[in-house]
């Protein structure tokens, strides 16, 4: 998919399939026959129905699960918003390739494939305190790269990111979409000190002021204040929806990346589950604003798709119970 304009992308975001009520209802009916009190597996039951709805299958499957980690660099790091230098992005991509990162271990345990997709790491986005992070062409190229990464044969996808400084664009997008001031959405990211926090908040406020003319449009917000990896996650999440693939979202940056889709379409994120709530300050508030209750709360703040990948194991457990538990009739167990 090659999006030619903001309007082209907007049209795609407004034309979303609704999922299969029939498949979800079939799961609910089967759940009520299994050897347990009705509803006693809690969210495991609703996860099974969610899988069915978005896969369009009365019996979901998880044969093809993949984690996508998109990587990008950010011009706003010139404002001293990160504890680490930008070259760490490239170094961590090499670490992913060598199998040495947390996401490599978590993907293996979850039975998930891993694709790491660097996005023009030799060229940072613009410093959004001075210029738009991305012009229309650059933004749409990143969205299209994310869209094209997601093949139609996948059963479940996880999205993650790597990009030094990217909690600053995430906080800027969150502020622009939901208001409340930069301080409400800004956290310590990679571990900046108090002076670094002030620099982050100041940079976000400067970006919001400079791009005030774009703040009524979620797509233009994502271009002016975001990053290539955030744009790619937006595109990948859109592709998953249009190809009937359920999505596990990772932490603050990933959630901020897809928030524009929720602002454009009232059920834009219905095919997603928030895998966890991270320790980054704005993430819990953002999930609440989006109406996405997290599965896990483990104090994680790594990124890389780590929380999303960890939740694959929960989704697999939900499906195993749904598919392999006996019914009352099969087990010869008396119902109430």
Short mmCIF file of C-alpha atoms in Angstrom, two decimals:
data_model
loop_
_atom_site.label_atom_id
_atom_site.label_comp_id
_atom_site.label_asym_id
_atom_site.label_seq_id
_atom_site.Cartn_x
_atom_site.Cartn_y
_atom_site.Cartn_z
CA UNK A 1 0.00 0.00 0.00
CA UNK A 2 1.39 3.39 -0.97
CA UNK A 3 -0.51 6.27 0.58
CA UNK A 4 -0.30 9.30 -1.70
CA UNK A 5 -1.67 12.00 0.59
CA UNK A 6 -2.98 12.72 4.06
CA UNK A 7 -6.48 12.47 2.60
CA UNK A 8 -5.69 9.07 1.09
CA UNK A 9 -4.61 7.81 4.52
CA UNK A 10 -7.62 9.41 6.19
CA UNK A 11 -9.97 7.61 3.82
CA UNK A 12 -8.34 4.27 4.69
CA UNK A 13 -8.68 4.98 8.41
CA UNK A 14 -12.38 5.68 7.98
CA UNK A 15 -13.05 2.49 5.98
CA UNK A 16 -12.59 -0.26 8.56
CA UNK A 17 -14.16 -3.73 8.72
CA UNK A 18 -16.18 -4.45 11.83
CA UNK A 19 -15.19 -8.02 12.64
CA UNK A 20 -17.40 -11.09 12.83
CA UNK A 21 -20.24 -11.01 15.37
CA UNK A 22 -21.11 -14.58 14.39
CA UNK A 23 -17.66 -15.91 15.25
CA UNK A 24 -17.53 -14.04 18.57
CA UNK A 25 -21.00 -15.25 19.51
CA UNK A 26 -20.06 -18.83 18.69
CA UNK A 27 -17.15 -18.59 21.10
CA UNK A 28 -19.39 -17.20 23.83
CA UNK A 29 -21.84 -20.05 23.36
CA UNK A 30 -19.09 -22.66 23.59
CA UNK A 31 -17.61 -20.99 26.69
CA UNK A 32 -20.96 -21.46 28.44
CA UNK A 33 -20.83 -25.23 27.88
CA UNK A 34 -17.33 -25.81 29.28
CA UNK A 35 -16.60 -27.41 32.64
CA UNK A 36 -16.45 -24.25 34.74
CA UNK A 37 -18.87 -21.75 36.19
CA UNK A 38 -19.93 -19.38 33.44
CA UNK A 39 -17.56 -16.42 33.19
CA UNK A 40 -15.13 -17.87 35.72
CA UNK A 41 -12.11 -17.54 33.43
CA UNK A 42 -12.70 -13.79 33.22
CA UNK A 43 -10.74 -12.04 30.51
CA UNK A 44 -9.47 -15.34 29.13
CA UNK A 45 -13.00 -15.91 27.85
CA UNK A 46 -13.31 -12.48 26.27
CA UNK A 47 -9.84 -12.82 24.71
CA UNK A 48 -10.97 -16.00 22.95
CA UNK A 49 -14.03 -14.18 21.61
CA UNK A 50 -11.85 -11.22 20.57
CA UNK A 51 -9.58 -13.53 18.59
CA UNK A 52 -12.59 -15.09 16.89
CA UNK A 53 -14.17 -11.75 16.03
CA UNK A 54 -11.10 -10.33 14.34
CA UNK A 55 -9.88 -13.52 12.72
CA UNK A 56 -13.40 -14.29 11.51
CA UNK A 57 -13.12 -17.88 12.76
CA UNK A 58 -15.42 -19.66 15.20
CA UNK A 59 -12.35 -21.58 16.35
CA UNK A 60 -9.42 -19.14 16.35
CA UNK A 61 -5.84 -20.21 15.75
CA UNK A 62 -2.40 -18.93 16.70
CA UNK A 63 -0.17 -20.76 14.25
CA UNK A 64 1.44 -17.60 12.83
CA UNK A 65 2.31 -14.99 15.46
CA UNK A 66 4.82 -12.24 14.75
CA UNK A 67 6.42 -9.34 16.59
CA UNK A 68 7.37 -6.28 14.54
CA UNK A 69 9.87 -3.80 16.00
CA UNK A 70 10.16 -0.57 14.04
CA UNK A 71 13.18 1.67 14.65
CA UNK A 72 13.66 5.36 13.97
CA UNK A 73 15.73 8.34 15.07
CA UNK A 74 14.46 11.70 16.31
CA UNK A 75 15.68 15.23 15.71
CA UNK A 76 14.17 16.43 18.97
CA UNK A 77 17.00 14.67 20.83
CA UNK A 78 18.96 17.84 20.04
CA UNK A 79 16.96 19.39 22.90
CA UNK A 80 18.55 17.05 25.46
CA UNK A 81 15.41 14.98 26.05
CA UNK A 82 17.08 11.55 26.40
CA UNK A 83 19.63 10.02 28.75
CA UNK A 84 21.17 8.15 25.79
CA UNK A 85 22.69 9.36 22.49
CA UNK A 86 20.91 8.70 19.19
CA UNK A 87 23.55 6.22 18.01
CA UNK A 88 22.14 3.73 20.53
CA UNK A 89 19.20 3.16 18.16
CA UNK A 90 21.50 1.68 15.51
CA UNK A 91 23.44 -0.26 18.14
CA UNK A 92 20.27 -1.79 19.55
CA UNK A 93 19.06 -2.79 16.07
CA UNK A 94 22.35 -4.68 15.74
CA UNK A 95 21.69 -6.27 19.14
CA UNK A 96 18.27 -7.42 17.95
CA UNK A 97 19.91 -8.97 14.87
CA UNK A 98 22.39 -10.76 17.13
CA UNK A 99 19.68 -12.15 19.38
CA UNK A 100 20.87 -10.32 22.48
CA UNK A 101 17.88 -8.15 23.42
CA UNK A 102 14.99 -8.87 25.75
CA UNK A 103 12.57 -9.08 22.83
CA UNK A 104 14.57 -11.91 21.27
CA UNK A 105 14.13 -14.02 24.39
CA UNK A 106 10.46 -13.13 24.86
CA UNK A 107 9.60 -13.85 21.23
CA UNK A 108 11.24 -17.25 21.42
CA UNK A 109 9.34 -18.19 24.59
CA UNK A 110 6.07 -16.95 23.06
CA UNK A 111 6.54 -18.93 19.86
CA UNK A 112 6.53 -15.74 17.82
CA UNK A 113 8.56 -14.66 14.84
CA UNK A 114 10.47 -11.39 15.08
CA UNK A 115 10.96 -8.79 12.36
CA UNK A 116 13.07 -5.71 13.09
CA UNK A 117 12.53 -2.93 10.57
CA UNK A 118 14.88 0.08 10.69
CA UNK A 119 13.50 3.20 9.07
CA UNK A 120 16.15 5.47 7.55
CA UNK A 121 18.27 5.52 10.72
CA UNK A 122 20.93 7.65 9.05
CA UNK A 123 18.44 10.52 8.91
CA UNK A 124 16.69 11.72 12.03
CA UNK A 125 13.28 13.30 11.81
CA UNK A 126 13.16 17.06 12.07
CA UNK A 127 13.43 18.67 15.49
CA UNK A 128 9.75 19.38 16.04
CA UNK A 129 10.51 22.41 18.18
CA UNK A 130 11.75 24.05 14.97
CA UNK A 131 10.15 22.25 12.00
CA UNK A 132 7.65 19.43 11.45
CA UNK A 133 9.13 16.08 12.44
CA UNK A 134 8.10 14.76 9.01
CA UNK A 135 6.71 16.36 5.90
CA UNK A 136 3.77 14.66 4.18
CA UNK A 137 5.94 12.52 1.90
CA UNK A 138 8.25 11.29 4.67
CA UNK A 139 5.37 10.52 7.02
CA UNK A 140 3.37 8.62 4.41
CA UNK A 141 6.43 6.60 3.38
CA UNK A 142 6.84 5.44 6.97
CA UNK A 143 3.11 4.66 7.32
CA UNK A 144 3.26 2.69 4.08
CA UNK A 145 6.34 0.76 5.24
CA UNK A 146 4.48 -0.33 8.35
CA UNK A 147 1.36 -1.22 6.38
CA UNK A 148 3.32 -3.35 3.91
CA UNK A 149 5.19 -5.22 6.66
CA UNK A 150 2.04 -7.03 7.82
CA UNK A 151 1.24 -10.02 5.64
CA UNK A 152 -2.32 -11.32 5.39
CA UNK A 153 -1.48 -14.84 6.64
CA UNK A 154 -0.76 -13.83 10.26
CA UNK A 155 -3.01 -14.83 13.15
CA UNK A 156 -1.81 -12.31 15.75
CA UNK A 157 0.69 -9.46 15.68
CA UNK A 158 2.60 -7.48 18.30
CA UNK A 159 4.06 -4.06 17.59
CA UNK A 160 7.03 -2.48 19.31
CA UNK A 161 9.58 0.22 18.71
CA UNK A 162 13.16 1.33 19.21
CA UNK A 163 14.11 4.97 18.97
CA UNK A 164 16.17 7.03 21.36
CA UNK A 165 14.12 10.03 22.45
CA UNK A 166 10.79 8.64 21.30
CA UNK A 167 8.90 9.06 24.56
CA UNK A 168 9.05 12.79 23.81
CA UNK A 169 7.09 12.49 20.52
CA UNK A 170 4.73 10.05 22.26
CA UNK A 171 4.02 12.58 25.01
CA UNK A 172 3.66 15.37 22.45
CA UNK A 173 1.11 13.38 20.41
CA UNK A 174 -0.81 12.46 23.58
CA UNK A 175 -0.93 16.09 24.68
CA UNK A 176 -2.06 17.24 21.25
CA UNK A 177 -4.80 14.60 21.01
CA UNK A 178 -6.14 14.68 24.56
CA UNK A 179 -5.04 17.97 26.13
CA UNK A 180 -4.18 18.56 29.76
CA UNK A 181 -0.74 20.05 29.22
CA UNK A 182 2.64 18.49 28.49
CA UNK A 183 3.52 17.87 32.13
CA UNK A 184 0.59 15.43 32.48
CA UNK A 185 1.93 13.16 29.72
CA UNK A 186 5.69 13.44 30.17
CA UNK A 187 7.77 10.81 31.97
CA UNK A 188 11.44 10.01 32.45
CA UNK A 189 11.76 7.71 29.43
CA UNK A 190 15.23 6.18 29.47
CA UNK A 191 15.84 7.74 32.88
CA UNK A 192 16.40 11.48 32.50
CA UNK A 193 17.03 13.52 35.63
CA UNK A 194 14.93 16.47 36.81
CA UNK A 195 16.69 18.84 34.42
CA UNK A 196 16.01 16.42 31.58
CA UNK A 197 12.34 16.35 32.51
CA UNK A 198 12.19 20.12 32.28
CA UNK A 199 13.85 19.97 28.86
CA UNK A 200 11.32 17.37 27.65
CA UNK A 201 8.32 19.39 28.83
CA UNK A 202 9.77 22.58 27.35
CA UNK A 203 10.41 20.87 24.01
CA UNK A 204 6.87 19.48 23.86
CA UNK A 205 5.34 22.85 24.70
CA UNK A 206 7.47 24.48 21.99
CA UNK A 207 6.39 21.85 19.48
CA UNK A 208 2.72 22.30 20.29
CA UNK A 209 3.04 26.05 19.90
CA UNK A 210 4.94 25.83 16.63
CA UNK A 211 2.49 23.36 15.07
CA UNK A 212 -0.70 24.84 16.48
CA UNK A 213 -2.27 24.91 13.02
CA UNK A 214 -2.06 21.09 12.82
CA UNK A 215 -3.55 20.25 16.20
CA UNK A 216 -7.13 19.77 14.98
CA UNK A 217 -6.10 16.90 12.67
CA UNK A 218 -4.88 13.59 14.18
CA UNK A 219 -2.94 12.66 11.04
CA UNK A 220 -1.15 16.00 10.83
CA UNK A 221 -0.38 15.74 14.56
CA UNK A 222 1.31 12.37 13.96
CA UNK A 223 3.39 13.85 11.15
CA UNK A 224 4.36 17.09 12.85
CA UNK A 225 5.19 15.66 16.28
CA UNK A 226 5.86 11.95 15.77
CA UNK A 227 8.56 9.76 14.28
CA UNK A 228 9.07 7.24 11.53
CA UNK A 229 8.68 4.25 13.84
CA UNK A 230 5.46 5.66 15.29
CA UNK A 231 4.11 6.29 11.79
CA UNK A 232 5.01 2.72 10.81
CA UNK A 233 3.15 1.33 13.83
CA UNK A 234 0.11 3.36 12.79
CA UNK A 235 0.32 1.92 9.30
CA UNK A 236 0.85 -1.63 10.56
CA UNK A 237 -2.12 -1.39 12.92
CA UNK A 238 -4.28 -0.13 10.06
CA UNK A 239 -3.11 -3.03 7.87
CA UNK A 240 -3.91 -5.53 10.61
CA UNK A 241 -7.45 -4.19 10.88
CA UNK A 242 -8.05 -4.30 7.15
CA UNK A 243 -6.64 -7.85 6.98
CA UNK A 244 -8.60 -9.22 9.99
CA UNK A 245 -5.59 -9.68 12.26
CA UNK A 246 -5.87 -8.97 16.00
CA UNK A 247 -3.16 -6.80 17.58
CA UNK A 248 -1.39 -6.70 20.94
CA UNK A 249 -0.17 -3.19 21.70
CA UNK A 250 2.99 -2.56 23.69
CA UNK A 251 3.76 0.46 25.87
CA UNK A 252 3.43 4.23 25.84
CA UNK A 253 5.13 4.93 22.52
CA UNK A 254 3.24 2.20 20.69
CA UNK A 255 -0.08 3.30 22.16
CA UNK A 256 0.56 6.95 21.29
CA UNK A 257 1.43 5.88 17.76
CA UNK A 258 -2.00 4.32 17.21
CA UNK A 259 -4.03 6.88 19.17
CA UNK A 260 -4.71 8.96 16.03
CA UNK A 261 -6.62 6.00 14.59
CA UNK A 262 -8.92 6.04 17.62
CA UNK A 263 -9.53 9.76 17.14
CA UNK A 264 -10.36 9.25 13.46
CA UNK A 265 -12.70 6.26 13.86
CA UNK A 266 -14.88 5.46 16.91
CA UNK A 267 -13.88 1.76 16.83
CA UNK A 268 -10.47 2.28 15.29
CA UNK A 269 -8.69 0.25 17.97
CA UNK A 270 -11.37 -2.40 18.59
CA UNK A 271 -9.08 -5.06 17.08
CA UNK A 272 -6.35 -4.25 19.61
CA UNK A 273 -5.70 -5.22 23.22
CA UNK A 274 -3.36 -3.25 25.46
CA UNK A 275 -0.91 -5.93 26.53
CA UNK A 276 0.33 -4.04 29.57
CA UNK A 277 0.52 -0.70 31.28
CA UNK A 278 4.08 0.52 31.41
CA UNK A 279 5.82 2.46 34.15
CA UNK A 280 6.13 5.48 31.83
CA UNK A 281 4.04 8.20 33.43
CA UNK A 282 1.62 8.92 30.60
CA UNK A 283 0.76 5.38 29.58
CA UNK A 284 -1.93 4.63 32.15
CA UNK A 285 -3.61 7.95 31.40
CA UNK A 286 -3.47 7.26 27.67
CA UNK A 287 -4.99 3.78 28.04
CA UNK A 288 -7.77 5.28 30.14
CA UNK A 289 -8.40 7.96 27.53
CA UNK A 290 -8.62 5.28 24.84
CA UNK A 291 -10.73 2.88 26.92
CA UNK A 292 -8.14 0.10 26.70
CA UNK A 293 -7.77 -1.86 29.97
CA UNK A 294 -4.31 -3.46 30.11
CA UNK A 295 -3.75 -7.18 30.60
CA UNK A 296 -0.56 -6.84 32.65
CA UNK A 297 0.98 -4.37 35.09
CA UNK A 298 4.56 -5.43 35.71
CA UNK A 299 6.33 -2.08 35.99
CA UNK A 300 7.99 -2.55 32.59
CA UNK A 301 9.20 0.40 30.53
CA UNK A 302 11.57 -1.12 27.98
CA UNK A 303 9.67 -0.86 24.72
CA UNK A 304 10.84 -3.21 21.95
CA UNK A 305 7.38 -4.86 21.96
CA UNK A 306 8.41 -6.62 25.16
CA UNK A 307 5.12 -6.25 27.05
CA UNK A 308 3.07 -7.14 23.97
CA UNK A 309 5.14 -10.25 23.32
CA UNK A 310 4.85 -11.34 26.95
CA UNK A 311 1.07 -11.17 26.63
CA UNK A 312 1.12 -13.62 23.71
CA UNK A 313 1.45 -16.34 26.33
CA UNK A 314 -1.80 -15.21 27.95
CA UNK A 315 -3.59 -15.20 24.61
CA UNK A 316 -2.29 -18.69 23.89
CA UNK A 317 -3.57 -19.83 27.28
CA UNK A 318 -6.99 -18.34 26.55
CA UNK A 319 -7.18 -20.22 23.26
CA UNK A 320 -6.00 -23.52 24.76
CA UNK A 321 -8.71 -23.39 27.40
CA UNK A 322 -11.33 -22.50 24.83
CA UNK A 323 -10.32 -25.15 22.32
CA UNK A 324 -9.40 -28.06 24.57
CA UNK A 325 -11.53 -27.94 27.71
CA UNK A 326 -14.29 -30.52 27.85
CA UNK A 327 -17.91 -29.58 27.92
CA UNK A 328 -20.14 -30.69 30.79
CA UNK A 329 -21.68 -33.31 28.51
CA UNK A 330 -18.31 -34.61 27.26
CA UNK A 331 -16.88 -34.90 30.77
CA UNK A 332 -20.01 -36.31 32.36
CA UNK A 333 -20.06 -33.46 34.87
CA UNK A 334 -23.40 -32.34 36.23
CA UNK A 335 -24.45 -28.77 35.48
CA UNK A 336 -26.11 -26.61 38.08
#
